[in-house]
Coordinates of C-alpha atoms in Angstrom, one line a residue:
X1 CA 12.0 24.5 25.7
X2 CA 9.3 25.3 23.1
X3 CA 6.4 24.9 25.9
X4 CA 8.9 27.7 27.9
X5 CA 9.1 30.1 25.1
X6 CA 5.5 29.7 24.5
X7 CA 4.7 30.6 27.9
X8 CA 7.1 33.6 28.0
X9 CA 5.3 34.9 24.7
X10 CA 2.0 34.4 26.2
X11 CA 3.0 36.5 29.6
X12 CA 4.6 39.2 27.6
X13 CA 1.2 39.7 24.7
X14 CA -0.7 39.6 28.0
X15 CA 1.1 42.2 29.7
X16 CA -0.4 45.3 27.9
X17 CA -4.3 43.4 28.8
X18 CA -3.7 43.1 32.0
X19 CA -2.3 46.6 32.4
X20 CA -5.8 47.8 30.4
X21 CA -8.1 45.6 32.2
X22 CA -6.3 47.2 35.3
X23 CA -7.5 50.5 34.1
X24 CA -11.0 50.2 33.4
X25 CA -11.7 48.5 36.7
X26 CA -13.4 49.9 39.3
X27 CA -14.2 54.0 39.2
X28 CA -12.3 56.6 36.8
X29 CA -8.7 57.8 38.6
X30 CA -8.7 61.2 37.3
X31 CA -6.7 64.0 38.0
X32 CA -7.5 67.9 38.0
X33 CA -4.3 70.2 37.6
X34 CA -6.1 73.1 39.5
X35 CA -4.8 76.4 40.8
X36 CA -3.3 76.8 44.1
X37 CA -5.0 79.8 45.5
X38 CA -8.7 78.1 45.9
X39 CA -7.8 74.7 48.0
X40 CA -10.9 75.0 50.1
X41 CA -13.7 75.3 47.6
X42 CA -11.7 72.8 45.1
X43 CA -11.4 70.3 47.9
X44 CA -15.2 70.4 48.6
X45 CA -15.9 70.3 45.1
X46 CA -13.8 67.4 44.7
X47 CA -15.5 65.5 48.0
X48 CA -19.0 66.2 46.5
X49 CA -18.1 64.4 43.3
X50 CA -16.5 62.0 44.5
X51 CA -19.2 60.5 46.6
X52 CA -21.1 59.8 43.7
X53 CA -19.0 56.9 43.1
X54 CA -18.4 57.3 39.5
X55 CA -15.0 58.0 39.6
X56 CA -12.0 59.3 41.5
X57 CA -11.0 62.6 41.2
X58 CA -7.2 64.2 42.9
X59 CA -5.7 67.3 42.7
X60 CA -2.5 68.7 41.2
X61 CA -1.8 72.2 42.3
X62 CA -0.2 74.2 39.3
X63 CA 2.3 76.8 40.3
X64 CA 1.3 80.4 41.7
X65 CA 1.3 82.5 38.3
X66 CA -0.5 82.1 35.0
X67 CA 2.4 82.1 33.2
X68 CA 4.1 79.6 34.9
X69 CA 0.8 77.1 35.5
X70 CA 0.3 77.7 31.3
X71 CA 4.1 76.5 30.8
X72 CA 3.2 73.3 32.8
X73 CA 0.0 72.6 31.3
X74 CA 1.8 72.9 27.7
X75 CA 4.5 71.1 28.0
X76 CA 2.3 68.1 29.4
X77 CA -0.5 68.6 26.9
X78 CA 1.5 68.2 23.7
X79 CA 3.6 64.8 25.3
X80 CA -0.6 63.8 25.6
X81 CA 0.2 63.0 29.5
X82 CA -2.4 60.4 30.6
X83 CA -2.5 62.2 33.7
X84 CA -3.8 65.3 32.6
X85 CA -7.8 64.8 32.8
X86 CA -9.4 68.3 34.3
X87 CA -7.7 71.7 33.8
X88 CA -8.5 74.8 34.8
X89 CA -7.5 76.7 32.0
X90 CA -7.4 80.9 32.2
X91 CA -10.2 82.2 30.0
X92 CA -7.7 83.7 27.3
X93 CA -6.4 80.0 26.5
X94 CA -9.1 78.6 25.0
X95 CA -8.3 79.3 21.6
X96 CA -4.3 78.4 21.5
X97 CA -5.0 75.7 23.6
X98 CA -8.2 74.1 21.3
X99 CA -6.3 75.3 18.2
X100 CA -3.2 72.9 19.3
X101 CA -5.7 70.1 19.7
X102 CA -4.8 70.1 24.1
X103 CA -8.3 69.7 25.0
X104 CA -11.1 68.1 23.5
X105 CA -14.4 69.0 22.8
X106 CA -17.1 68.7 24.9
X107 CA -19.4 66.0 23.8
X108 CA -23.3 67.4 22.7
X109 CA -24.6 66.4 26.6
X110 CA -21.9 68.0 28.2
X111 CA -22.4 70.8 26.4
X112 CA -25.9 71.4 27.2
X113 CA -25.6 70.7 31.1
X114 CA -22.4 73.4 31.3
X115 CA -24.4 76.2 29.2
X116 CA -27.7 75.9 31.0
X117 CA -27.9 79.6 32.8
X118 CA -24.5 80.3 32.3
X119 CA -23.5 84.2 31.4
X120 CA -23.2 84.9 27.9
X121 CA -19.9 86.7 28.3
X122 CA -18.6 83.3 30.3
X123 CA -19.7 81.4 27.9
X124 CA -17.9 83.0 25.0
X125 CA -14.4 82.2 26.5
X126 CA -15.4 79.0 26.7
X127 CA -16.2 78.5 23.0
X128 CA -13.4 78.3 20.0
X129 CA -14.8 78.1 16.0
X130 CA -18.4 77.3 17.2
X131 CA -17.7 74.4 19.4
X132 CA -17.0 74.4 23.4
X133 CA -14.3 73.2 24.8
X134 CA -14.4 74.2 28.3
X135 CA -17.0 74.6 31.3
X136 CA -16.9 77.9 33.0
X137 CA -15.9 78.0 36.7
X138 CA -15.6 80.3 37.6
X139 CA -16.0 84.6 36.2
X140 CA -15.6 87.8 37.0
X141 CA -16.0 91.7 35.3
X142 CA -14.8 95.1 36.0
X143 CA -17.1 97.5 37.9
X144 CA -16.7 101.3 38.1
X145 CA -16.6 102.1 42.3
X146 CA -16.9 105.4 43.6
X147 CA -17.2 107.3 46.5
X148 CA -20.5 108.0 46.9
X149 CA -20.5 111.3 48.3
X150 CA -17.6 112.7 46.1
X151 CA -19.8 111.5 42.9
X152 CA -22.9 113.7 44.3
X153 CA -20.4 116.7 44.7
X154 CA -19.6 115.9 40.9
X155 CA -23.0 116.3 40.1
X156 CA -23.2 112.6 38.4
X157 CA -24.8 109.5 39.0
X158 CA -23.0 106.8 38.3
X159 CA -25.6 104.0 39.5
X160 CA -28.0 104.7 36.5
X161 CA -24.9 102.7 34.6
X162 CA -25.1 105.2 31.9
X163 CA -22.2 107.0 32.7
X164 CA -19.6 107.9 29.5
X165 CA -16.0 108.2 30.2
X166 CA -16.2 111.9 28.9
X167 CA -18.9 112.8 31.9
X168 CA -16.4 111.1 33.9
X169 CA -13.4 112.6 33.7
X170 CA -15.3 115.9 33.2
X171 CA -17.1 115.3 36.7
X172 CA -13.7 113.9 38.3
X173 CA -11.8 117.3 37.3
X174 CA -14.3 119.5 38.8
X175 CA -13.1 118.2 42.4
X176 CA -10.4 119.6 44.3
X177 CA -7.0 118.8 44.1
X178 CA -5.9 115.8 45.3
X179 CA -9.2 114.0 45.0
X180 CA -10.1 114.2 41.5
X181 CA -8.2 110.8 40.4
X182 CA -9.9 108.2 38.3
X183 CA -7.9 105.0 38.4
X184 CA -7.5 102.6 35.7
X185 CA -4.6 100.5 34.8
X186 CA -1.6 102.3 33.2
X187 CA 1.7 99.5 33.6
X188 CA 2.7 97.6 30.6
X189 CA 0.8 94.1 31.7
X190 CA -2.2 91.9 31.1
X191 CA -4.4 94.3 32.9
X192 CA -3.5 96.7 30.9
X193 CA -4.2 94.7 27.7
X194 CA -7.7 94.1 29.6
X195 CA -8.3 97.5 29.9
X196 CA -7.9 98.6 26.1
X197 CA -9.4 95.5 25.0
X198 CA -12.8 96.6 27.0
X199 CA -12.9 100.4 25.5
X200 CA -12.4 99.1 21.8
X201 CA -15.1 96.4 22.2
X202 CA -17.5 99.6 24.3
X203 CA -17.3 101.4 21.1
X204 CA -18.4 98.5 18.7
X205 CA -15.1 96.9 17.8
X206 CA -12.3 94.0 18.2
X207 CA -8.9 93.9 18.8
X208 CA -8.7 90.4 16.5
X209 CA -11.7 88.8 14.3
X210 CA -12.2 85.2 14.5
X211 CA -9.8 84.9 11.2
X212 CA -7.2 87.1 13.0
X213 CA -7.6 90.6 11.5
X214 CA -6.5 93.2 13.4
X215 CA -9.1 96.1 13.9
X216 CA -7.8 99.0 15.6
X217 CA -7.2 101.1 12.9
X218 CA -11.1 102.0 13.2
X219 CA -13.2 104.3 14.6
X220 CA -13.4 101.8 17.6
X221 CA -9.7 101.8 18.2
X222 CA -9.5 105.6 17.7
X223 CA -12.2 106.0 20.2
X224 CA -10.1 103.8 22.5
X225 CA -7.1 105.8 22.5
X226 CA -9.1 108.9 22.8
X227 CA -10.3 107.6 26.5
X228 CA -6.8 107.0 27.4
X229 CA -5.2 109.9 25.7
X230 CA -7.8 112.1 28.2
X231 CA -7.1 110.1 30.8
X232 CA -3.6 110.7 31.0
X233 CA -3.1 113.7 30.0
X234 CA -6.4 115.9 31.5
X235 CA -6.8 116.5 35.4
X236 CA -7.8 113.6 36.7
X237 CA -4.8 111.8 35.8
X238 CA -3.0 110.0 38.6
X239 CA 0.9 110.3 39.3
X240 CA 2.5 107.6 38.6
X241 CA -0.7 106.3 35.7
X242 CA 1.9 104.4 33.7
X243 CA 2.8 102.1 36.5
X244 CA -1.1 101.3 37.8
X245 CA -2.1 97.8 38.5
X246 CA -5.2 96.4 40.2
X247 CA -3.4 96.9 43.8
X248 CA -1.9 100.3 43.3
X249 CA -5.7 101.6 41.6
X250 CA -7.2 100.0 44.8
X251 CA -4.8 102.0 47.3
X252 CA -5.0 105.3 45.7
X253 CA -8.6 104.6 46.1
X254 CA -8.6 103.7 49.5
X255 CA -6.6 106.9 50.3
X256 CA -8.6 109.0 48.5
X257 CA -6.7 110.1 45.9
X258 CA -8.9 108.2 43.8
X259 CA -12.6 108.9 43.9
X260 CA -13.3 106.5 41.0
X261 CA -11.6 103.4 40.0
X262 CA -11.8 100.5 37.6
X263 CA -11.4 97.0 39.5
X264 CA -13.0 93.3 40.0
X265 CA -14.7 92.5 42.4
X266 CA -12.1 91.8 45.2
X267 CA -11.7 96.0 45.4
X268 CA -14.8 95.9 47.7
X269 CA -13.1 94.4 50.7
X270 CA -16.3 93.9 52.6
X271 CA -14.8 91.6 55.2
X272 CA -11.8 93.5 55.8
X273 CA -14.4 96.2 56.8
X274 CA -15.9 94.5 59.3
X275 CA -12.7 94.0 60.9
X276 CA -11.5 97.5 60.7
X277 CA -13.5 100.2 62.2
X278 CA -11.4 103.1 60.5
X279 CA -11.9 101.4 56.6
X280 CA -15.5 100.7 57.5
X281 CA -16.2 104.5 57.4
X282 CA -14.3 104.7 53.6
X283 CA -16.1 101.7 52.8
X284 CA -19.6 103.1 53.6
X285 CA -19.2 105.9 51.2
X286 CA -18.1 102.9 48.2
X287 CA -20.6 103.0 45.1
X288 CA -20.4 100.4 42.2
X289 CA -22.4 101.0 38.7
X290 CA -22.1 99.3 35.0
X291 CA -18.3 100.0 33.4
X292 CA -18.2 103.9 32.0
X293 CA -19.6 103.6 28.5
X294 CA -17.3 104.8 25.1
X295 CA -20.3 105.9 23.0
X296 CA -23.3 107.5 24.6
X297 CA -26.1 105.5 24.2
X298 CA -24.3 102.5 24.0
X299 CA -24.2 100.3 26.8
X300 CA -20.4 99.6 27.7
X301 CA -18.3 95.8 27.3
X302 CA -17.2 95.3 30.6
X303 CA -13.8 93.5 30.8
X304 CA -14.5 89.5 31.6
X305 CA -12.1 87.6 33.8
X306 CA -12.3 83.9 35.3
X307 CA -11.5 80.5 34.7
X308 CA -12.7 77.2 32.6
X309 CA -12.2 73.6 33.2
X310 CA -11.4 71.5 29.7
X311 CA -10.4 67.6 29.4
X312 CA -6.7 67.1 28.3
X313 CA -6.6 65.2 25.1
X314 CA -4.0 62.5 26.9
X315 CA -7.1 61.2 28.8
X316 CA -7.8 58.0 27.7
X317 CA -10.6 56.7 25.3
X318 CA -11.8 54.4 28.4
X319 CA -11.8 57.2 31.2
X320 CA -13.7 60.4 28.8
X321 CA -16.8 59.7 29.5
X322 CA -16.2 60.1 33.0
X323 CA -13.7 63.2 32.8
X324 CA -16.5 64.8 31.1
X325 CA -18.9 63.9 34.3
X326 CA -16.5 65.4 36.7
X327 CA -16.1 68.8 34.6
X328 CA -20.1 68.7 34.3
X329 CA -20.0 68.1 38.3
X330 CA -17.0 70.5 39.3
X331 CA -18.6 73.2 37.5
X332 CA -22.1 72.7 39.0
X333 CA -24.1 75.5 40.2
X334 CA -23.4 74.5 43.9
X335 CA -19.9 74.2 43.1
X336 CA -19.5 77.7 42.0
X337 CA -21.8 79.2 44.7
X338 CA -18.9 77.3 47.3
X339 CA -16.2 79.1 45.2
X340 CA -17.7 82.5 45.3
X341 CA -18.6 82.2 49.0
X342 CA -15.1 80.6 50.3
X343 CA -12.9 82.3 47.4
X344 CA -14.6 85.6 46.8
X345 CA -14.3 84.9 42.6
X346 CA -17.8 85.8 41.1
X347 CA -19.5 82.6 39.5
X348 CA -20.5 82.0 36.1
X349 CA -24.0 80.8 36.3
X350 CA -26.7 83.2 36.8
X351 CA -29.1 81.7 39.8
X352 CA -25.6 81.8 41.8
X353 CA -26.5 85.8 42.3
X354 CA -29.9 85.0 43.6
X355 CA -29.1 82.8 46.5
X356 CA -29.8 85.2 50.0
X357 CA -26.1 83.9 51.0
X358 CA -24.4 85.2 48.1
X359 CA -26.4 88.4 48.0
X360 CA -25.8 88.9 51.6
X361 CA -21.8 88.8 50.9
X362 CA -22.0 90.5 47.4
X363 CA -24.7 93.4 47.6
X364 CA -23.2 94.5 44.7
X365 CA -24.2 90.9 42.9
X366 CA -26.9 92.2 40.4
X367 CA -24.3 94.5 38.5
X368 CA -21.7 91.8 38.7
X369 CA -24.4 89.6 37.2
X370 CA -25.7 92.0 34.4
X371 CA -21.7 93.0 33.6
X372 CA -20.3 89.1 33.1
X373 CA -23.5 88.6 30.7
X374 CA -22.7 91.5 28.0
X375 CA -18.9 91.6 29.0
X376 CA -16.3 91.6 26.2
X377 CA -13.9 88.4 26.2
X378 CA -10.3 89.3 25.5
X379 CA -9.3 88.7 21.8
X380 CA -9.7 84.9 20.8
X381 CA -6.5 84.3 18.8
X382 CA -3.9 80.9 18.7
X383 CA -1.4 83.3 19.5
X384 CA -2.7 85.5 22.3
X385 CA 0.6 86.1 24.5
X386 CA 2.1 88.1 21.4
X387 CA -0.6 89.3 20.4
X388 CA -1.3 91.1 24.3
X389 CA 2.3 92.0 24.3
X390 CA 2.1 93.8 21.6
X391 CA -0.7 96.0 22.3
X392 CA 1.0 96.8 25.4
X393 CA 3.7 97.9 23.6
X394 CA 2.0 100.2 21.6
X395 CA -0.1 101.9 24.0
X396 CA 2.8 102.5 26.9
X397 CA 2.7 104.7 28.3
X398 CA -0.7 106.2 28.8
X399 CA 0.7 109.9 28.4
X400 CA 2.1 109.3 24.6
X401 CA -0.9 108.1 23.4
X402 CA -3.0 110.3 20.7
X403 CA -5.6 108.8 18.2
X404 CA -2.9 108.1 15.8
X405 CA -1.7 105.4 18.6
X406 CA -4.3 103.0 17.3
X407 CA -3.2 102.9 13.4
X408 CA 0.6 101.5 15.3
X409 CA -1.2 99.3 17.2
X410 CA -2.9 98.0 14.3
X411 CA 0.0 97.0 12.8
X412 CA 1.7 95.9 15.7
X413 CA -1.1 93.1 16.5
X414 CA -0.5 92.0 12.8
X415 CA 2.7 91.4 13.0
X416 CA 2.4 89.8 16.3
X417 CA -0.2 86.9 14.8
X418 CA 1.6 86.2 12.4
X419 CA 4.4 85.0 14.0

């Protein structure tokens, strides 16, 4: 009976070995929770780095919506799943998310391979309290686009990228009716919290500093609601501003009610212009130049979008090493030319925008370029989702805000991080 007992002891210490040594054998399982609007690029990213042998990489798609994939990501970040290796993470998130202790680090190497010829601007969202925590993907800035020929009847030239958002609006009014609008976002939503963000950093300020101190009650957050106070209320002011998103900007554009706009990328729809011989004639006369400037004579902080991949803190002490090999490898230079070819995103490294491919698809890539390095990231703070919804708040709608908008603002975002 005692040998029995022995034995069952023995079995049961062993169980927990076996289950360990089952683990570190053979090649890293890891798993990236990825977004679902990318599958073909992720999949040949995944197949590239997989063959080196190293380790195993699968994919979890996260739900359509940033909300919703942030929701999942939380709740299995603080239970430290196991199975949460690579994230992509939005580029607002780095800060709540390294703040909570959800991702780790990346080690010294790590960080060196992910920065080499990455965009500054990138690169910032990527970085929490002077460490990085996250490889960018994948980027992405705000151009202005104009119709060419409605910009030359305006008597401005917007390609020298030197534009102010005064000689804008001034040039936009002086066309007829019905075709002076200038389009930028006006609904109560992230893009909207993009779009103040960008003219308050433009004019040499910040939302949030590092410590989280509200700074819009300054000349920078005066100057902000000065842009959007003569936006809304002056003659180039679209019906309907308060309720403008990226989609509605881009079809008021398209119809010409719009000759100038504010939009990523994605507003150029080259492709669907080779399919549709009545756009291509609209999209022969599109322009694209450097985001208006706030101040004259200083260049403009174009609004930075994109995404990072981070290691989840649940990964184990065995498998790091390799997570942070697969991050290095998803996030490779050939990796992000696939994603900007097969998903139209704009990548983060700078050599990307010299390949003939890219350049051939993009032949607006050298603004896109030159706008991701000096772009503005959104406010770094722990507490960001308030913090946005607060600014939102204060500046909605576009038609009631004066100068005096920013001091309530001000206030607003303080309240908001300290909750």
């Amino acid at each position: 009976m005692k040998n029995l007992l022995r034995l069952a002891v023995a079995a049961l210490t062993a169980l927990p070995l076996a289950a360990c040594a089952s683990e570190s054998e053979g090649p890293a399982a890891l798993t990236w929770w990825q977004g679902p609007n990318a599958d073909t690029p992720t999949q040949a990213a995944v197949a590239a780095c997989n063959r080196e042998g190293k380790y195993t990489i699968k994919v979890e798609t996260l739900p359509e919506g940033s909300d919703k994939q942030r929701e999942q990501l939380v709740r299995r970040l603080s239970a430290k799943d196991r199975a949460v290796n690579l994230i992509t993470l939005d580029v607002v998130w780095t800060a709540e998310f390294a703040e909570a202790g959800w991702i780790l680090p990346l080690p010294e190497t790590t960080t060196r391979t992910v920065s080499e010829g990455t965009l500054g601007g990138a690169m910032k969202s990527a970085t929490w309290k002077g460490k990085v925590y996250a490889a960018p993907l994948l980027s992405g800035s705000q151009l202005l686009w104009y119709r060419k020929s409605r910009a030359q009847q305006a008597g401005i030239d917007p390609a020298k990228g030197e534009l102010t958002w005064e000689q804008l609006l001034t040039a936009a009014g002086s066309l007829p009716d019905g075709e002076r609008g200038v389009a930028t976002p006006g609904n109560r939503y992230e893009g909207y919290t993009v779009f103040i963000n960008a003219l308050v950093a433009s004019a040499g300020g910040q939302i949030v500093d590092p410590d989280g101190n509200p700074g819009l009650d300054t000349d920078a957050g005066r100057a902000a609601a000065t842009v959007i106070s003569s936006l809304a209320s002056g003659p180039s002011a679209l019906k309907g501003m308060s309720t403008l998103d990226e989609e509605t900007m881009r079809a008021a554009f398209e119809n010409g009610e719009a000759s100038f706009m504010t939009n990523w990328g994605y507003a150029a729809a080259a492709d669907r212009a080779q399919k549709e011989p009545e756009f291509k004639k609209v999209f022969e006369d599109y322009g694209w130049a450097r985001y208006p400037r706030v101040v004259q004579g200083s260049p403009s902080a174009p609004p930075l979008g994109g995404s990072n991949v981070a290691v989840g803190v649940g990964t184990p002490e065995d498998q790091r090493e390799s997570a942070f090999a697969a991050l290095a490898c998803l996030t490779s230079t050939q990796s992000q030319k696939t994603f900007m070819l097969q998903s139209g995103i704009p990548a983060a490294r700078s050599s990307v925008y010299d390949d003939p491919e890219v350049r051939a698809k993009f032949p607006f890539a050298d603004v896109m370029r030159d706008s991701i390095a000096e772009a503005a990231p959104r406010p770094m703070a722990r507490k960001y989702n308030a913090l946005s919804t607060a600014i939102q708040t204060a500046f909605h709608p576009p038609a009631s805000v004066t100068a005096e908008t920013s001091s309530k603002a001000n206030a607003a975002v303080s309240e908001a991080v300290k909750q």
